[in-house]
XYZ file of C-alpha atoms in Angstrom:
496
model
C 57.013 42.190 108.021
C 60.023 43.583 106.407
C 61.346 46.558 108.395
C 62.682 49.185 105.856
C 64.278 52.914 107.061
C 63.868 56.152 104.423
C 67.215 57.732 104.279
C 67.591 61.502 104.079
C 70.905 62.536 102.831
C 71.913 66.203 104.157
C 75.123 68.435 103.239
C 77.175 67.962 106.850
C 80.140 70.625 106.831
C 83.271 70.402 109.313
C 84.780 73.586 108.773
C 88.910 73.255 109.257
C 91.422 75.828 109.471
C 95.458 75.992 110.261
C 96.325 79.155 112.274
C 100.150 78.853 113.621
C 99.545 76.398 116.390
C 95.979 75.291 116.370
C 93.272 73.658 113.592
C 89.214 75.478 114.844
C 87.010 72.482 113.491
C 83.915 74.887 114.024
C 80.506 73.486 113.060
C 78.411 76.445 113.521
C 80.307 79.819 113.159
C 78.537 83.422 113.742
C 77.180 84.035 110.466
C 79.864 86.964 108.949
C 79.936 88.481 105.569
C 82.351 89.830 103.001
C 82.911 93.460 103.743
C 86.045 94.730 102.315
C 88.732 93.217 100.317
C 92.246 94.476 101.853
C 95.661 93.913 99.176
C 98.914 94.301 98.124
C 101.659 93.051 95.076
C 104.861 91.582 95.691
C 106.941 92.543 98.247
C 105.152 95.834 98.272
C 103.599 95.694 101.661
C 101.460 99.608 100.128
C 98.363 97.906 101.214
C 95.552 98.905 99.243
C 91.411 98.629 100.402
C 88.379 98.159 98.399
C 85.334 99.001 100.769
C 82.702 97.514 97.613
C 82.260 93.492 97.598
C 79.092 92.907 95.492
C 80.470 89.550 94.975
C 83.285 90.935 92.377
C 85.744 93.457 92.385
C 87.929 95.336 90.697
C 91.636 95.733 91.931
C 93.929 98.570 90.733
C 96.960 97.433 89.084
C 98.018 99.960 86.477
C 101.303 100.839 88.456
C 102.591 97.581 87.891
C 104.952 96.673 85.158
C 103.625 94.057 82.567
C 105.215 90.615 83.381
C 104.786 88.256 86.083
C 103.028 89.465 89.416
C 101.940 87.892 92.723
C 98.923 89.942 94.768
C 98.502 89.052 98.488
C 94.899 89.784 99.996
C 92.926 89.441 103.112
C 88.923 89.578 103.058
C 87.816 91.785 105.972
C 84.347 90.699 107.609
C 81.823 92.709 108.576
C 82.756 91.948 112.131
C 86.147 93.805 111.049
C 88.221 89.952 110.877
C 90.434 89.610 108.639
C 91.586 86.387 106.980
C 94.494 84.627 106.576
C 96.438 86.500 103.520
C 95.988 84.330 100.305
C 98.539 84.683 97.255
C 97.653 84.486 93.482
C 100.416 84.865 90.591
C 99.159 86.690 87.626
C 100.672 87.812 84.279
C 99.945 91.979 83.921
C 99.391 92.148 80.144
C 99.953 95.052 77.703
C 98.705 96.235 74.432
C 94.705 96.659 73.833
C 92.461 94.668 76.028
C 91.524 91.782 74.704
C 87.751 89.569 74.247
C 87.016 85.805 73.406
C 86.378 85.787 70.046
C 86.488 81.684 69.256
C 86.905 78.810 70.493
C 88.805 75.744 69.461
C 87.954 72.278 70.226
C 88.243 68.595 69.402
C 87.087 65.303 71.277
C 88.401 62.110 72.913
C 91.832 61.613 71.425
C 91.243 62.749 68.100
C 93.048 65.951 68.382
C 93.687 65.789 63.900
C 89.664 66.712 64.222
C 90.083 70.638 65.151
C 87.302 72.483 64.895
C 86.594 76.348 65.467
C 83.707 78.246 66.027
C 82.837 82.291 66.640
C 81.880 82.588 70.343
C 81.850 86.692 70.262
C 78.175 86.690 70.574
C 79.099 84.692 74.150
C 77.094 81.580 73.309
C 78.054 78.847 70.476
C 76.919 75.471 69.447
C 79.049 72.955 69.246
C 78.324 69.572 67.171
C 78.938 66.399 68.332
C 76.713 64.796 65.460
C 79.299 62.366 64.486
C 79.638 60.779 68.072
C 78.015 57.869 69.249
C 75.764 57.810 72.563
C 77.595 57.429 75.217
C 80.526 58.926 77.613
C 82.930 61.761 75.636
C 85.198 64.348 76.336
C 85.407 67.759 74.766
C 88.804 69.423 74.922
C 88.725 73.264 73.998
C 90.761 76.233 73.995
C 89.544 80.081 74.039
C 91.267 82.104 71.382
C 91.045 86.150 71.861
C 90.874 88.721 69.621
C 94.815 88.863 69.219
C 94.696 85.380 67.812
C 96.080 84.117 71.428
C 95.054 80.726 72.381
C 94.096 79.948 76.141
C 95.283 77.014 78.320
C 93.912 73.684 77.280
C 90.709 72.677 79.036
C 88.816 69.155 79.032
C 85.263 68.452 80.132
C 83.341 64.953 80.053
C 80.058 64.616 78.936
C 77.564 62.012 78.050
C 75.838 62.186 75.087
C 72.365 60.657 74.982
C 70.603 59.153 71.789
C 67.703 59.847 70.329
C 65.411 59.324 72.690
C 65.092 61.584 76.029
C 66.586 59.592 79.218
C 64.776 59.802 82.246
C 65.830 58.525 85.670
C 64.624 54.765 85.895
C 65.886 52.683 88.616
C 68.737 52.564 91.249
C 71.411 50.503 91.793
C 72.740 50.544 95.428
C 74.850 48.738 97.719
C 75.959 49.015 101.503
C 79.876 49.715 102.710
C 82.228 47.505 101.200
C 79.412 44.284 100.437
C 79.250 45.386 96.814
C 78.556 41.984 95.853
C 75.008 41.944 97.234
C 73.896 44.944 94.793
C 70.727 45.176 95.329
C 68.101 47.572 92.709
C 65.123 49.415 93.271
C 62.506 51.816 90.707
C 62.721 55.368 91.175
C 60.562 56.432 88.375
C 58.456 58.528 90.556
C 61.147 60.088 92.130
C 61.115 58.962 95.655
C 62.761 55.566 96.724
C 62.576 53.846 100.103
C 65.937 51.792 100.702
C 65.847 48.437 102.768
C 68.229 48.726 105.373
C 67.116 46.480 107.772
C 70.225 43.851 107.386
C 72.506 46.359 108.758
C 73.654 47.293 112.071
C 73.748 50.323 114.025
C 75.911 52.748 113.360
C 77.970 54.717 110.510
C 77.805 53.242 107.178
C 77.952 54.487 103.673
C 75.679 53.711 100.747
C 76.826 53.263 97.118
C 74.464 54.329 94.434
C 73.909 54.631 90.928
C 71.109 55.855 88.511
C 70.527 54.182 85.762
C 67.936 55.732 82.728
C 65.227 54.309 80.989
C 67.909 53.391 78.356
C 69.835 50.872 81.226
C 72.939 53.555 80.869
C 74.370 53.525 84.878
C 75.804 56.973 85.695
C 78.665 56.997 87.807
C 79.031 55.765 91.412
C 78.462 58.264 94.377
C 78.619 57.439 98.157
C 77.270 59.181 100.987
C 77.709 58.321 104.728
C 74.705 57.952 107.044
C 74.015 56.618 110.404
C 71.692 53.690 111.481
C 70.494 54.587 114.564
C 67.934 51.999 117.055
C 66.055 53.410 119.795
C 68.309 55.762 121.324
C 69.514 58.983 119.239
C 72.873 58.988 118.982
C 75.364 62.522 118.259
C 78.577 63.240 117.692
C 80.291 63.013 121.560
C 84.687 62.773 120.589
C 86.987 62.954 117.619
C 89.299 60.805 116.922
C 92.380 62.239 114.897
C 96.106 62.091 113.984
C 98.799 63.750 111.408
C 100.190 62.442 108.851
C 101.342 58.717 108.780
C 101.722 58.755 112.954
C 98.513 57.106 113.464
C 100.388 56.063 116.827
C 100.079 59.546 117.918
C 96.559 59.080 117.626
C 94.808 62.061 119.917
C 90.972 61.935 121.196
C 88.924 65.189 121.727
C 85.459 65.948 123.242
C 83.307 67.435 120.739
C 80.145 67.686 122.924
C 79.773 71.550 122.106
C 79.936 71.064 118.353
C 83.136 72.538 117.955
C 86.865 71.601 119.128
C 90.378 73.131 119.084
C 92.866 70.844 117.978
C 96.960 71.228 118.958
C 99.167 71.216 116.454
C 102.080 72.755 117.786
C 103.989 70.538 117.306
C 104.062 70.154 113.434
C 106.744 71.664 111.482
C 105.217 74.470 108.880
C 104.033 73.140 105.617
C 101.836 70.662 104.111
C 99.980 67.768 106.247
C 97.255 65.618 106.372
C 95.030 65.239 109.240
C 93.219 62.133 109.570
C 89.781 61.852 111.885
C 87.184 60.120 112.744
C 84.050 61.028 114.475
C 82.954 58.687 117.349
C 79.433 59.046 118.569
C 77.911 58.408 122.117
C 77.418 54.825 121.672
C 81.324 54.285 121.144
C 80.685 54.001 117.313
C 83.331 55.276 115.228
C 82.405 56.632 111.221
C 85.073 55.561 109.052
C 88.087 58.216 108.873
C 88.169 61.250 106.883
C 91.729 63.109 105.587
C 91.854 66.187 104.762
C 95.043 68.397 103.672
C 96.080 71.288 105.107
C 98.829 73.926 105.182
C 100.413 75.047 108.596
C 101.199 78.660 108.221
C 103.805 80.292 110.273
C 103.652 83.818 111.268
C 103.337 86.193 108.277
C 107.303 88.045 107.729
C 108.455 91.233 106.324
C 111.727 92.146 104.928
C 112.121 95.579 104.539
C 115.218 97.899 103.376
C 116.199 100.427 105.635
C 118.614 104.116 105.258
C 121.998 104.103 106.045
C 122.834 107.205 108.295
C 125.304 109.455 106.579
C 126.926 110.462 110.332
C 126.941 106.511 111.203
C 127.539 104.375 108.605
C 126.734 100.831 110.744
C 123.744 102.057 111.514
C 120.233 102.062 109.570
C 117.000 103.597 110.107
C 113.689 103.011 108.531
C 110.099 104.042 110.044
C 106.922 101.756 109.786
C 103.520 101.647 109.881
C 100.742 98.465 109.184
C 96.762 97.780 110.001
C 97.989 94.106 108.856
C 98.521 93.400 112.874
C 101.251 93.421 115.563
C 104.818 92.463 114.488
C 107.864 91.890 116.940
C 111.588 92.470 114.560
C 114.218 91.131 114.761
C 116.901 90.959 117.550
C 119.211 94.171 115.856
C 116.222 96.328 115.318
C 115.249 98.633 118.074
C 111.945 100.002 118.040
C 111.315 104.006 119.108
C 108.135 105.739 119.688
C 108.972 109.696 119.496
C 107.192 113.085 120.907
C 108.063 116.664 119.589
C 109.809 119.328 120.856
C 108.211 122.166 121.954
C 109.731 124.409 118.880
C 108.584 121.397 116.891
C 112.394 120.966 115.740
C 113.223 117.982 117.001
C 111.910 114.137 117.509
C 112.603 113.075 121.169
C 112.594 109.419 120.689
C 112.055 106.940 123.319
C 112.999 102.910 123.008
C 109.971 100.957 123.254
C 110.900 97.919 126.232
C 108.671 95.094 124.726
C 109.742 95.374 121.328
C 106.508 95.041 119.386
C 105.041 97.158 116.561
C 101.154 97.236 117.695
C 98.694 97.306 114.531
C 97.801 101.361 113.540
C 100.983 102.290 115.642
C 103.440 104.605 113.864
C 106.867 103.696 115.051
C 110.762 104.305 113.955
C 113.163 101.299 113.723
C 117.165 101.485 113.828
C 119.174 98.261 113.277
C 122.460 97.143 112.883
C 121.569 95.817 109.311
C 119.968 96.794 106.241
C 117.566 94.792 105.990
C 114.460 94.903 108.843
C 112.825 91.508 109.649
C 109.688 91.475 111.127
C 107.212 88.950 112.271
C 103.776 89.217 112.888
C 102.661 88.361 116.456
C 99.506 87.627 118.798
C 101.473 89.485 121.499
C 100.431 93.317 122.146
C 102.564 96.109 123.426
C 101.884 98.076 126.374
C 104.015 100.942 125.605
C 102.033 103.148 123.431
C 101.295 106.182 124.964
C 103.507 109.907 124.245
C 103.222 108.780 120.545
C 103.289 111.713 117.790
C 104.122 109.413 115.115
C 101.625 109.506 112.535
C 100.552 106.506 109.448
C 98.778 106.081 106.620
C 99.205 107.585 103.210
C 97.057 111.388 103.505
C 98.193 114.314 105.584
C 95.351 116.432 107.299
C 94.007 119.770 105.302
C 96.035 122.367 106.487
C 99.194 120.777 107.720
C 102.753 119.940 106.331
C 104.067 116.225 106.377
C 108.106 115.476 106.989
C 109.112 111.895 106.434
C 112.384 110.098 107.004
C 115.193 111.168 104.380
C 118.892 110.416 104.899
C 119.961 113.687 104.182
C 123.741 114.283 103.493
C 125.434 114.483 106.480
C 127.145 116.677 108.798
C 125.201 119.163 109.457
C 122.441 117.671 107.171
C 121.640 114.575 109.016
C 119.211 111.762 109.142
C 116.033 113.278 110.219
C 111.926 113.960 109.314
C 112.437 116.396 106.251
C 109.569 118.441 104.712
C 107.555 116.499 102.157
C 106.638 118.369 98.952
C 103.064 115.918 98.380
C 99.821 115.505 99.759
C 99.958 111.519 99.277
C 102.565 109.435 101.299
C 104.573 105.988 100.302
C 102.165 103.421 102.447
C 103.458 101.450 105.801
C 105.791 104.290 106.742
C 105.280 106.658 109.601
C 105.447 110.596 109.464
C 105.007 113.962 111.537
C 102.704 116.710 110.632
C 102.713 120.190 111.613
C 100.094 123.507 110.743
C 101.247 125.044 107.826
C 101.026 128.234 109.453
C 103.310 127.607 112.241
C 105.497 125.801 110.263
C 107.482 128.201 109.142
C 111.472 127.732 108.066
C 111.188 124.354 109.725
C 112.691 122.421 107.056
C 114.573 118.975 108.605
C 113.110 117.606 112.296
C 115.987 116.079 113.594
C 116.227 112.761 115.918
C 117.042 113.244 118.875
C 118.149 110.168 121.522
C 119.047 112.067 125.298
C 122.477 110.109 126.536
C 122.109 112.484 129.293
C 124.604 114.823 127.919
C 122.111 117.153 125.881
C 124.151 116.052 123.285
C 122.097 114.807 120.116
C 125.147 112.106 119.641
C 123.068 110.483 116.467
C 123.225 113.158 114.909
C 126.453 115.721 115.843
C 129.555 115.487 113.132
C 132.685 114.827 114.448
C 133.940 118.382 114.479
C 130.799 118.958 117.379
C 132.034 116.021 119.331
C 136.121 116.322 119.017
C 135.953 120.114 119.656
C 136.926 122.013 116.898
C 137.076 125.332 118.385
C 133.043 126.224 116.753
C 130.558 127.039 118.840
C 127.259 124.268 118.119
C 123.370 124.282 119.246
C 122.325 121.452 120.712
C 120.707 120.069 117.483
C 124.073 120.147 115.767
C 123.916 123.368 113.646
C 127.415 125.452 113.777
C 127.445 128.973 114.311
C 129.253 131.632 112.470
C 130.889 133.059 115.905
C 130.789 133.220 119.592
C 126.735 132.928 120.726
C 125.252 136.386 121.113
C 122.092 134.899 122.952
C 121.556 133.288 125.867
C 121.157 129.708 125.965
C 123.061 125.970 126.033
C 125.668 125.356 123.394
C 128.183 123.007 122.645
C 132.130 124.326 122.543
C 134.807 121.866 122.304
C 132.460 119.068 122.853
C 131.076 119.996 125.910
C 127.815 121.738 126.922
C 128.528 125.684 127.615
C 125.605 128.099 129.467
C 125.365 131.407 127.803
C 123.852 133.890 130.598
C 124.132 137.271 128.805
């Protein structure tokens, strides 16, 4: 009796993703969904959210010049994940918005054929009367109501004659043996294939359906396994990059997912190549995929030049993107208020790294600020009055970094005449009613003297004969309260 075996065909999904040093092949991830669509344009890291995703949305991008524009975006799960950031150039168009109002097409290679037909209504008929029955292509192009013609597209099709095709028989044969084709009737719709012959194990099937006409539609292969009397899963995989098959690595795969190392690939394209090997030994035939190794996400951002200290430049940031670390001439200050709210005591943060929602100032040696995101998280984030995001509290006054003009204008947190801040930057707020005259915070760094050295002119430091406060300001004579001041560059106790 011939032994036969009814093959089901199901959608199998290895999931594969490059994240710095390691590729998750995850077969059965938590179940997430889109919750918020996080972006920004250019090299303008003012990240904007939309907190909608009905499957579409609509992204804001009337400040932008028309011309050429890239957007960067992240979705946001509802598990609060964010992905990898994906870029997309676009072209920002002028003028009045525009619809499809035609559409221009021809077929095979006889592009001296154009035709054009009125597609405002959104649906047209196209004729393909004079082709014969068989395998075509349509090329077409969308034309707008400007008279602006759309990127070339192509599409095959088959065209059928005048009789309705129905699904007769199929044509099938196993792995590579495609010289023992072998044909079966499928008119009812259901088909058992003989696969007795074969061993066990992976193997793929090549098929084709062929009408009542004897047209054959194109070839598709799946991959199945034969299995005998024991079940068999998926136990190892089997992989290697690129053309090093010699470097070929083996993984346990027992729990249905597996990490795999990739460290040591440069950043860019590859191609991993893998087979799956079940519990019996049996390896299915290898599957490449390409990929793109990322490395961490960078920012280059332009920094102010201090008007007391030229070689030295100050910028303050602020991102929900994640933790960055910058570079080696950047110095990274958390800061606390005085107690007359006049001044930023600012205090070097030891690790170095910007933690995600932290407010921070930066001062380097350079212009421009390099940062790198990182997986690594501060510990030094407490005494913090730094403040982000783009909205300052009812009631309260914002001051943001300015340069100011130097001398006795200096660097500093200046009062901000808006409600709405520029986006990644840190600022201070205070109560409008105790804010008062308070119109520059200065930045203070404690070098033990009580001198604010970033900040004091020259004249403060080389002794001038003026009398100074400790935030720099010069007075018009001797003191006539008591307190510290600063008199020929040294610190001076006023008693009376």
């Amino acid at each position: 009796m011939r032994k036969t075996v009814i093959l089901f065909f199901a959608l199998c999904g290895l999931i594969m993703e490059a994240r710095g040093q390691t590729i998750d092949l995850s077969g059965f991830p938590q179940e997430t969904t889109a919750s918020q669509l996080r972006y920004w344009f250019n090299d303008d890291v003012n990240i904007q959210t939309t907190n909608t995703l009905s499957g579409s949305s609509t992204i804001d991008a009337s400040t932008l010049a028309e011309g050429i524009h890239i957007v960067h975006y992240q979705i946001v799960d509802n598990m609060g994940v964010a992905s990898i950031p994906v870029s997309k150039i676009f072209i920002k168009t002028g003028g009045t918005p525009t619809t499809a109002a035609s559409l221009r097409y021809w077929f095979n290679s006889d592009a001296k054929s154009v035709k054009t037909t009125d597609i405002t209504s959104g649906v047209t008929t196209i004729d393909a009367s004079a082709l014969v029955a068989g395998i075509h292509t349509i090329h077409y192009q969308v034309i707008d109501n400007q008279g602006v013609a759309g990127i070339t597209a192509s599409k095959m099709f088959f065209k059928t004659g005048a009789s309705t095709t129905t699904a007769a028989s199929l044509h099938y044969w196993f792995d590579s043996d495609s010289k023992n084709v072998k044909s079966t009737d499928i008119a009812s719709g259901v088909t058992t294939i003989d696969a007795s012959a074969l061993a066990e194990g992976l193997h793929t099937v090549h098929y084709q359906v062929a009408d009542n006409q004897g047209v054959a539609g194109i070839t598709a292969s799946k991959m199945f396994v034969k299995t005998g009397g024991t079940a068999t899963t998926a136990a190892s995989l089997r992989y290697w990059f690129d053309e090093d098959a010699k470097s070929m690595k083996t993984t346990e795969i027992g729990s249905g997912a597996t990490i795999i190392d990739a460290s040591a690939l440069m950043e860019g394209e590859h191609v991993i190549h893998y087979q799956v090997v079940d519990n019996q030994g049996v390896a299915g035939v290898t599957v490449s995929k390409a990929f793109i190794k990322n490395g961490p996400m960078k920012l280059t951002l332009t920094a102010i030049q201090d008007p007391n200290s030229p070689t030295d430049y100050w910028l303050t940031f602020y991102s929900d993107l994640g933790n960055f670390v910058p570079d080696a001439s950047t110095t990274v200050y958390k800061a606390t208020l005085s107690d007359d709210n006049t001044k930023l005591l600012m205090t070097e943060v030891e690790d170095h790294i910007v933690n995600t929602s932290t407010a921070v100032i930066l001062k380097s040696t350079s212009p421009q600020i390099v940062l790198l995101m990182t997986t690594d998280v501060s510990g030094d984030t407490n005494n913090n009055d730094l403040l982000g995001g783009i909205t300052v509290a009812s009631g309260y006054e914002a001051y943001t970094l300015l340069p100011g003009s130097g001398g006795t204008d200096p660097i500093g947190f200046h009062k901000s005449d808006g409600t709405t801040l520029d986006g990644n930057t840190a600022h201070v707020e205070l109560p409008s009613a105790s804010s008062g005259d308070i119109e520059v915070i200065v930045l203070v760094i404690d070098d033990g003297t009580g001198i604010n050295t970033l900040h004091a002119n020259p004249d403060l430091l080389q002794g001038d004969g003026a009398w100074y406060t400790l935030d720099g300001r010069k007075l018009d004579g001797a003191p006539t309260k008591k307190g510290i001041y600063i008199y020929k560059g040294k610190k001076v106790l006023i008693k009376r």
